[in-house]
mmCIF file of C-alpha atoms in Angstrom:
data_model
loop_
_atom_site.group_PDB
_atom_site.id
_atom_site.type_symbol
_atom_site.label_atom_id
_atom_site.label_comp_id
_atom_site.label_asym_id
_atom_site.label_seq_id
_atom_site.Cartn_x
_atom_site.Cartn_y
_atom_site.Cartn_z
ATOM 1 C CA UNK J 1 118.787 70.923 75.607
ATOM 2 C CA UNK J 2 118.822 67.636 74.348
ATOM 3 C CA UNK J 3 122.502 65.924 74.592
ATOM 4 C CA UNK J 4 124.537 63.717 72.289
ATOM 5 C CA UNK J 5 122.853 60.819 70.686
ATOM 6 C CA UNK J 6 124.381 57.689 68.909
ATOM 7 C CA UNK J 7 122.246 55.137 67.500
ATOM 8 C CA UNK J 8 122.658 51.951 67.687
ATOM 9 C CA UNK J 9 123.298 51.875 71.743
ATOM 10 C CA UNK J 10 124.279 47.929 70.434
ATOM 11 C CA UNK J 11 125.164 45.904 67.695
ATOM 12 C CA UNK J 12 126.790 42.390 66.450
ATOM 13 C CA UNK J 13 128.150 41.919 63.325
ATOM 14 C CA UNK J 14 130.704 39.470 61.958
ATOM 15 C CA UNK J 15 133.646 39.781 60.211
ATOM 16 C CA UNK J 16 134.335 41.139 56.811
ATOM 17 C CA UNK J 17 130.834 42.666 57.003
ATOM 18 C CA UNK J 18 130.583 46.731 57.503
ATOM 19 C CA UNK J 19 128.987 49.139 59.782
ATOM 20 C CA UNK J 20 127.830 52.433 59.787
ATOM 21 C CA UNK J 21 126.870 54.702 63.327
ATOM 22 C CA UNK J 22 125.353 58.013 64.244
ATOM 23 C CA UNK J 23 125.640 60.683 65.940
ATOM 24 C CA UNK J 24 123.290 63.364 66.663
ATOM 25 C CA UNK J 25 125.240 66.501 68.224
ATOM 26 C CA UNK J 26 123.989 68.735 70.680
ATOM 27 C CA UNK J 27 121.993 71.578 68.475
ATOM 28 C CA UNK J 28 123.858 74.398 68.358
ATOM 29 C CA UNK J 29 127.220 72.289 68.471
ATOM 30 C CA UNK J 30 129.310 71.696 64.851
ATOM 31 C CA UNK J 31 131.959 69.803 66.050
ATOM 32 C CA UNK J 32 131.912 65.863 66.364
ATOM 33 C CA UNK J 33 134.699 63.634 67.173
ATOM 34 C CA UNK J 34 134.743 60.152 67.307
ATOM 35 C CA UNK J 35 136.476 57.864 70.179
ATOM 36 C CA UNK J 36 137.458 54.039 69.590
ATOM 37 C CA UNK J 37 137.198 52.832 73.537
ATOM 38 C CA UNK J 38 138.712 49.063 74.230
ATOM 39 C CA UNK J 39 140.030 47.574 76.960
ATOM 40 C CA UNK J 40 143.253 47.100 76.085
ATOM 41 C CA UNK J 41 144.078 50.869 74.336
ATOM 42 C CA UNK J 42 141.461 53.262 75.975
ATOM 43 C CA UNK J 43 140.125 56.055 74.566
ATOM 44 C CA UNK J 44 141.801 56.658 71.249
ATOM 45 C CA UNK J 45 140.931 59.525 69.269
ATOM 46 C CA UNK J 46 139.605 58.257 65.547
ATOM 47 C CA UNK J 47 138.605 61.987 63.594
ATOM 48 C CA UNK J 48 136.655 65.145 64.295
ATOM 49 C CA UNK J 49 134.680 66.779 61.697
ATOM 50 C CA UNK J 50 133.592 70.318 62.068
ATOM 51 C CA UNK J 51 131.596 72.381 59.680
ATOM 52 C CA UNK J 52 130.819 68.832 57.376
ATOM 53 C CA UNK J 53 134.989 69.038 57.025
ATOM 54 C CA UNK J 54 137.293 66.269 58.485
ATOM 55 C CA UNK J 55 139.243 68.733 60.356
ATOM 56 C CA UNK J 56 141.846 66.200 62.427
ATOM 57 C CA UNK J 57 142.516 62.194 62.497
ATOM 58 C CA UNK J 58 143.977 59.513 64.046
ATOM 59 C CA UNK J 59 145.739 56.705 63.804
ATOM 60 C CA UNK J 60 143.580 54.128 62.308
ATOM 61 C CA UNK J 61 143.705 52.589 58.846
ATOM 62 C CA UNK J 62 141.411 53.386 55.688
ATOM 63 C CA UNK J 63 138.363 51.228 56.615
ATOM 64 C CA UNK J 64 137.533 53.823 59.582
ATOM 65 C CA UNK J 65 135.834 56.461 57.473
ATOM 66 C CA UNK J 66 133.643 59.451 58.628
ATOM 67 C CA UNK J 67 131.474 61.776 57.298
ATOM 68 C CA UNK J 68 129.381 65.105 58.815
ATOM 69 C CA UNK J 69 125.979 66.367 57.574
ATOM 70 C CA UNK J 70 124.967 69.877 56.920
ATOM 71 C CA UNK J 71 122.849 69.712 60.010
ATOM 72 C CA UNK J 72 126.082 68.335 62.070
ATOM 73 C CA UNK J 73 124.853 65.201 62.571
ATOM 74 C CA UNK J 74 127.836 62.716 61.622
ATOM 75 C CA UNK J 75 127.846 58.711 60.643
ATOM 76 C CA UNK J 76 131.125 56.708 60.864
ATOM 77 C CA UNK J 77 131.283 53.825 58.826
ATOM 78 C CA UNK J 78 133.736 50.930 59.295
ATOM 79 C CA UNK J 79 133.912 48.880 56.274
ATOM 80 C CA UNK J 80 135.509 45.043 56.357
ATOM 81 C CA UNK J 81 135.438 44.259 60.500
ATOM 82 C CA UNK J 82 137.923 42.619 62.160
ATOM 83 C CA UNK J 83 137.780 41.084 65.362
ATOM 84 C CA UNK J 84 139.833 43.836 67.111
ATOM 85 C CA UNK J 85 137.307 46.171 65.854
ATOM 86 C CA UNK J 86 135.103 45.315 68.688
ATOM 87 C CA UNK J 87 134.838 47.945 71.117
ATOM 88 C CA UNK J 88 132.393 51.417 72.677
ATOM 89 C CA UNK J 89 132.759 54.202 69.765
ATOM 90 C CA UNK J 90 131.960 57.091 71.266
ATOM 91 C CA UNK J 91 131.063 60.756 69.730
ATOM 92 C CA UNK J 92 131.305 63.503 71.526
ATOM 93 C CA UNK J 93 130.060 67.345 70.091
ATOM 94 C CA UNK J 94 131.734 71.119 70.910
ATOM 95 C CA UNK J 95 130.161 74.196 69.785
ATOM 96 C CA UNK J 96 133.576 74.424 68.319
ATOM 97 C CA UNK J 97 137.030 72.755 67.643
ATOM 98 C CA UNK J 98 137.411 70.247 70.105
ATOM 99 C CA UNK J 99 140.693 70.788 71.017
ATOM 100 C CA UNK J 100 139.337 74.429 72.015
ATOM 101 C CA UNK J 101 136.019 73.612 73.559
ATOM 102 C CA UNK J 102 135.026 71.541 76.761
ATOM 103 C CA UNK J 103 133.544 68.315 74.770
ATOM 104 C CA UNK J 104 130.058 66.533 75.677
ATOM 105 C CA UNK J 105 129.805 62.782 75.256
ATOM 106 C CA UNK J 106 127.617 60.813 74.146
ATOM 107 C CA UNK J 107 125.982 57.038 75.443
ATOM 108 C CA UNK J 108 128.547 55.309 73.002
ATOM 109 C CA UNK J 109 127.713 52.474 70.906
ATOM 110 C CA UNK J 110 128.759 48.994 71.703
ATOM 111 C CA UNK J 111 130.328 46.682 68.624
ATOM 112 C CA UNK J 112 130.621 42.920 68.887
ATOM 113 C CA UNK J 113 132.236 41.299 65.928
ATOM 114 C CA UNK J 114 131.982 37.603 65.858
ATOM 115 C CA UNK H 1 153.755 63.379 70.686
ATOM 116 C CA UNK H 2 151.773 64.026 73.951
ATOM 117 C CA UNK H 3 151.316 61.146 76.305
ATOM 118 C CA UNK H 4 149.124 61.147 79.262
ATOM 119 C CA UNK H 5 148.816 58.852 82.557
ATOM 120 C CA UNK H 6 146.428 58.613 85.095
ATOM 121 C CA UNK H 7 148.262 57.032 88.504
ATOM 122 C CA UNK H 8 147.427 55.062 89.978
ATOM 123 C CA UNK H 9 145.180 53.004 87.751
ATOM 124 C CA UNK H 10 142.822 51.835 90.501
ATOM 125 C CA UNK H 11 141.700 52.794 93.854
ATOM 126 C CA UNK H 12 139.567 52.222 97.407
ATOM 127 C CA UNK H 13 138.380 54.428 99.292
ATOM 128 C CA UNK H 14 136.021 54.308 102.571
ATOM 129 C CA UNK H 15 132.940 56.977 102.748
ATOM 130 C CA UNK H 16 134.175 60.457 103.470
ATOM 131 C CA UNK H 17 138.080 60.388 102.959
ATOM 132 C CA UNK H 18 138.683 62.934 100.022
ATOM 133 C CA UNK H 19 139.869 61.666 96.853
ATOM 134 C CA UNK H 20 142.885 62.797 95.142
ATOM 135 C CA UNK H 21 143.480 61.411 91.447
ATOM 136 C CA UNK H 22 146.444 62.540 89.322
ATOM 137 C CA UNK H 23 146.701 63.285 85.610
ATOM 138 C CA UNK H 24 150.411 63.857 84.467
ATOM 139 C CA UNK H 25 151.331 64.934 80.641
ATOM 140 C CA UNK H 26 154.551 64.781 78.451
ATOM 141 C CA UNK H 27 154.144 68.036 76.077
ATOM 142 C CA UNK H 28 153.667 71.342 78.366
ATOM 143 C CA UNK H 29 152.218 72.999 74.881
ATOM 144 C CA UNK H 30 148.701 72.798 76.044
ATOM 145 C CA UNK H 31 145.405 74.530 75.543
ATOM 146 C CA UNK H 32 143.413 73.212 78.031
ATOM 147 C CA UNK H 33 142.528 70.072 80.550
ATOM 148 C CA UNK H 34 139.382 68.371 80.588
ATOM 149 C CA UNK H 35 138.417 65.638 83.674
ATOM 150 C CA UNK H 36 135.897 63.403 82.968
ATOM 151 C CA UNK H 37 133.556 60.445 84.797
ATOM 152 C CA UNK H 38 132.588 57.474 83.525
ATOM 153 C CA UNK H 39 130.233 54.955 84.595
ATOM 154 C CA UNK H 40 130.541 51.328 83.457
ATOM 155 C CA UNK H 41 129.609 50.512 80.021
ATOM 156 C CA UNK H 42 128.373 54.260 79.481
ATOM 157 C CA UNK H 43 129.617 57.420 77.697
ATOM 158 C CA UNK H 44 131.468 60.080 79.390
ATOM 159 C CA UNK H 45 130.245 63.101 81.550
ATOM 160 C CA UNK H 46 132.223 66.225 81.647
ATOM 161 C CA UNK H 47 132.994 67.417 85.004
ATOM 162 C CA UNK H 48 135.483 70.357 85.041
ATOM 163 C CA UNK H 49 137.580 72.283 81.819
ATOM 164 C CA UNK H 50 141.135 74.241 82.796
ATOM 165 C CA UNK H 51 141.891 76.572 80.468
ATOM 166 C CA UNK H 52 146.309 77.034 79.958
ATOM 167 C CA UNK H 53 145.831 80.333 81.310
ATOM 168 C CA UNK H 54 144.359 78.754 84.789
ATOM 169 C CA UNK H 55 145.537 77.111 87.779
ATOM 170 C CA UNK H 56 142.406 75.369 89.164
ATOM 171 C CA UNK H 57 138.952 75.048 88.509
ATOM 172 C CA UNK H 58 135.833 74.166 91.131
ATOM 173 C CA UNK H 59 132.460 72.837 90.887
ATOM 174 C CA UNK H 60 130.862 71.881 94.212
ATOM 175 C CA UNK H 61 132.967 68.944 95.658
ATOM 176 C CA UNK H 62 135.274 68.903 92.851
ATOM 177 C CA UNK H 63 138.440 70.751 92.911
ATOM 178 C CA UNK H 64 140.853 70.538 90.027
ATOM 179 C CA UNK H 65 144.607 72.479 89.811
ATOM 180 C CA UNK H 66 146.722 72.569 86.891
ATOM 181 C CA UNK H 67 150.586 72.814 86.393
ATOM 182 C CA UNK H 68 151.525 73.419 83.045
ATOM 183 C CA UNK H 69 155.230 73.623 83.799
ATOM 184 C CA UNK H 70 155.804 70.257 85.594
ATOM 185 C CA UNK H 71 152.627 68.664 83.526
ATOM 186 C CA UNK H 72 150.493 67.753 85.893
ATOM 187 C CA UNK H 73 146.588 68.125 86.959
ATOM 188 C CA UNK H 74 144.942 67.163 90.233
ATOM 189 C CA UNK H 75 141.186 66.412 90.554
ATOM 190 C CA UNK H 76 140.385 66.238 94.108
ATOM 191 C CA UNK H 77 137.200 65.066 95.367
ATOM 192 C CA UNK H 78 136.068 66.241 98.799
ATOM 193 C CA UNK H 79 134.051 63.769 101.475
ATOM 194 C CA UNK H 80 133.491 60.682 98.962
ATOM 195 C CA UNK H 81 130.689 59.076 98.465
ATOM 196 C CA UNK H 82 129.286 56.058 96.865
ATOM 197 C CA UNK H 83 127.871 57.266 94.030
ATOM 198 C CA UNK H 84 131.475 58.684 93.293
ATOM 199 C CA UNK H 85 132.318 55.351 91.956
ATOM 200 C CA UNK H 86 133.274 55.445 88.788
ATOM 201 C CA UNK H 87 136.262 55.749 86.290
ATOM 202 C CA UNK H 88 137.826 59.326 86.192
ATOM 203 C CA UNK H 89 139.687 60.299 82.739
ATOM 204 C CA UNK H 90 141.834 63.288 81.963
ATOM 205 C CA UNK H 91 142.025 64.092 78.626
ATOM 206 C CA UNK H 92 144.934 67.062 77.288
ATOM 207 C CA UNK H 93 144.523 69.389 74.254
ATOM 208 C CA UNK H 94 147.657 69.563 72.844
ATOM 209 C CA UNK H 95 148.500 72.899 70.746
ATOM 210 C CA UNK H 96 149.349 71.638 67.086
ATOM 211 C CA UNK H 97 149.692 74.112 64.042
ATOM 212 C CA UNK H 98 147.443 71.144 62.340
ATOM 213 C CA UNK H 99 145.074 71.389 64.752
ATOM 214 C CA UNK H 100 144.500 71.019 67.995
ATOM 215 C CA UNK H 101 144.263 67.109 69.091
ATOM 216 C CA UNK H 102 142.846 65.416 72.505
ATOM 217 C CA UNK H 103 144.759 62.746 73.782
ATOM 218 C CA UNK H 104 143.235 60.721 77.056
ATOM 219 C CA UNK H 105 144.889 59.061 79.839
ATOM 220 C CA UNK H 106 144.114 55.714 81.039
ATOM 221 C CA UNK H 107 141.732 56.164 83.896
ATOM 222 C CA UNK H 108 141.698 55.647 87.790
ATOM 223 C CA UNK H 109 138.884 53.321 88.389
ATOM 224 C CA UNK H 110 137.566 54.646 91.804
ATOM 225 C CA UNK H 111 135.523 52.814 94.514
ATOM 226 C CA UNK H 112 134.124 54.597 97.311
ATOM 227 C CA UNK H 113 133.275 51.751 100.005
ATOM 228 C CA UNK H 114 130.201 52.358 102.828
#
């Protein structure tokens, strides 16, 4: 099976501009969360959608938006960047609630914003 | 809210000695334990899930125990090796009538020296 996929692996952008990422689950898998990784904070949990619902978020303001696709792949957008935005976002896919099911990880994508 | 810590947050190790990494969590109301390796500048790789219900957990070299009542996990790796270097993350699902949520501690950055 193929695993988790996020496209783009890198990107720059500057600020006040948006983004948008994907994920591609592993098939079979409806469950995608999405992890904020930085230096300075870790691993911080941003939201999980399961079954194209947002089923559980975190503590990040409005511009960190989500969405999930009827074939589970999900995009997170971020819309005017900040510097502190800069960081690995990671998805990671469970065949079911993450909080129930071991998660899988994908390759993350890496943000600079200048 | 459930906080998680990884002591200690770095550590050196020759060839051979055994590893022991610790994973210690505030809120006993959990559904499960996840470890997880990561390599620098890449995602995360699952290595071993404790269910509540279970006290350890093994896969090959890897060893993990879990006490719920005094909140902590230990991930012990047997005979180190090189390619064992890597950060090591613990990550908690936390039982929440809102859902269940995963909250990560902050790593032990291991090096396994020749």
């Amino acid at each position: 099976k193929a695993g988790v996929t996020q496209t783009p692996r890198y990107l720059i952008k500057t600020r006040g501009q948006q983004v948008t990422l994907s994920c591609s689950p592993i098939s079979g898998h409806r469950s995608v969360s999405w992890y904020q990784q930085t230096p300075g904070q870790g691993l911080q949990f941003l939201f999980e959608y399961f079954s194209e619902t947002q089923r559980n978020k975190g503590n990040f303001p409005g511009r960190f938006s989500g969405r999930q696709f009827s074939n589970s792949r999900s995009e997170m957008n971020v819309s005017t960047l900040e510097l502190g935005d800069s960081a690995l976002y990671l998805c990671a896919s469970s065949p079911g609630l993450a909080g129930l099911n071991e998660q899988f990880f994908g390759p993350g994508t890496r943000l600079t914003v200048l | 809210k459930q906080e998680v810590t990884q002591i200690p947050a770095a550590l050196s190790v020759p060839e051979g000695e055994n590893l022991v990494l610790n994973c210690s969590f505030t809120d006993s109301a959990i559904y499960n334990l996840q470890w997880f390796r990561q390599d620098p500048g890449k995602g995360l790789t699952s290595l071993l899930l404790i269910q509540s219900s279970q006290r350890e957990q093994t896969s090959g070299r890897l060893n993990a125990s879990l006490d719920k009542s005094s909140g902590r996990s230990t991930l012990y790796i047997a005979a180190s090796q090189p390619g064992d270097s890597a950060t090591y993350l613990c990550a908690v699902s936390t039982i929440k009538a809102a859902g269940n949520k995963l909250t990560f501690g902050g790593g032990t950055r291991v090096l396994v020296k020749p």
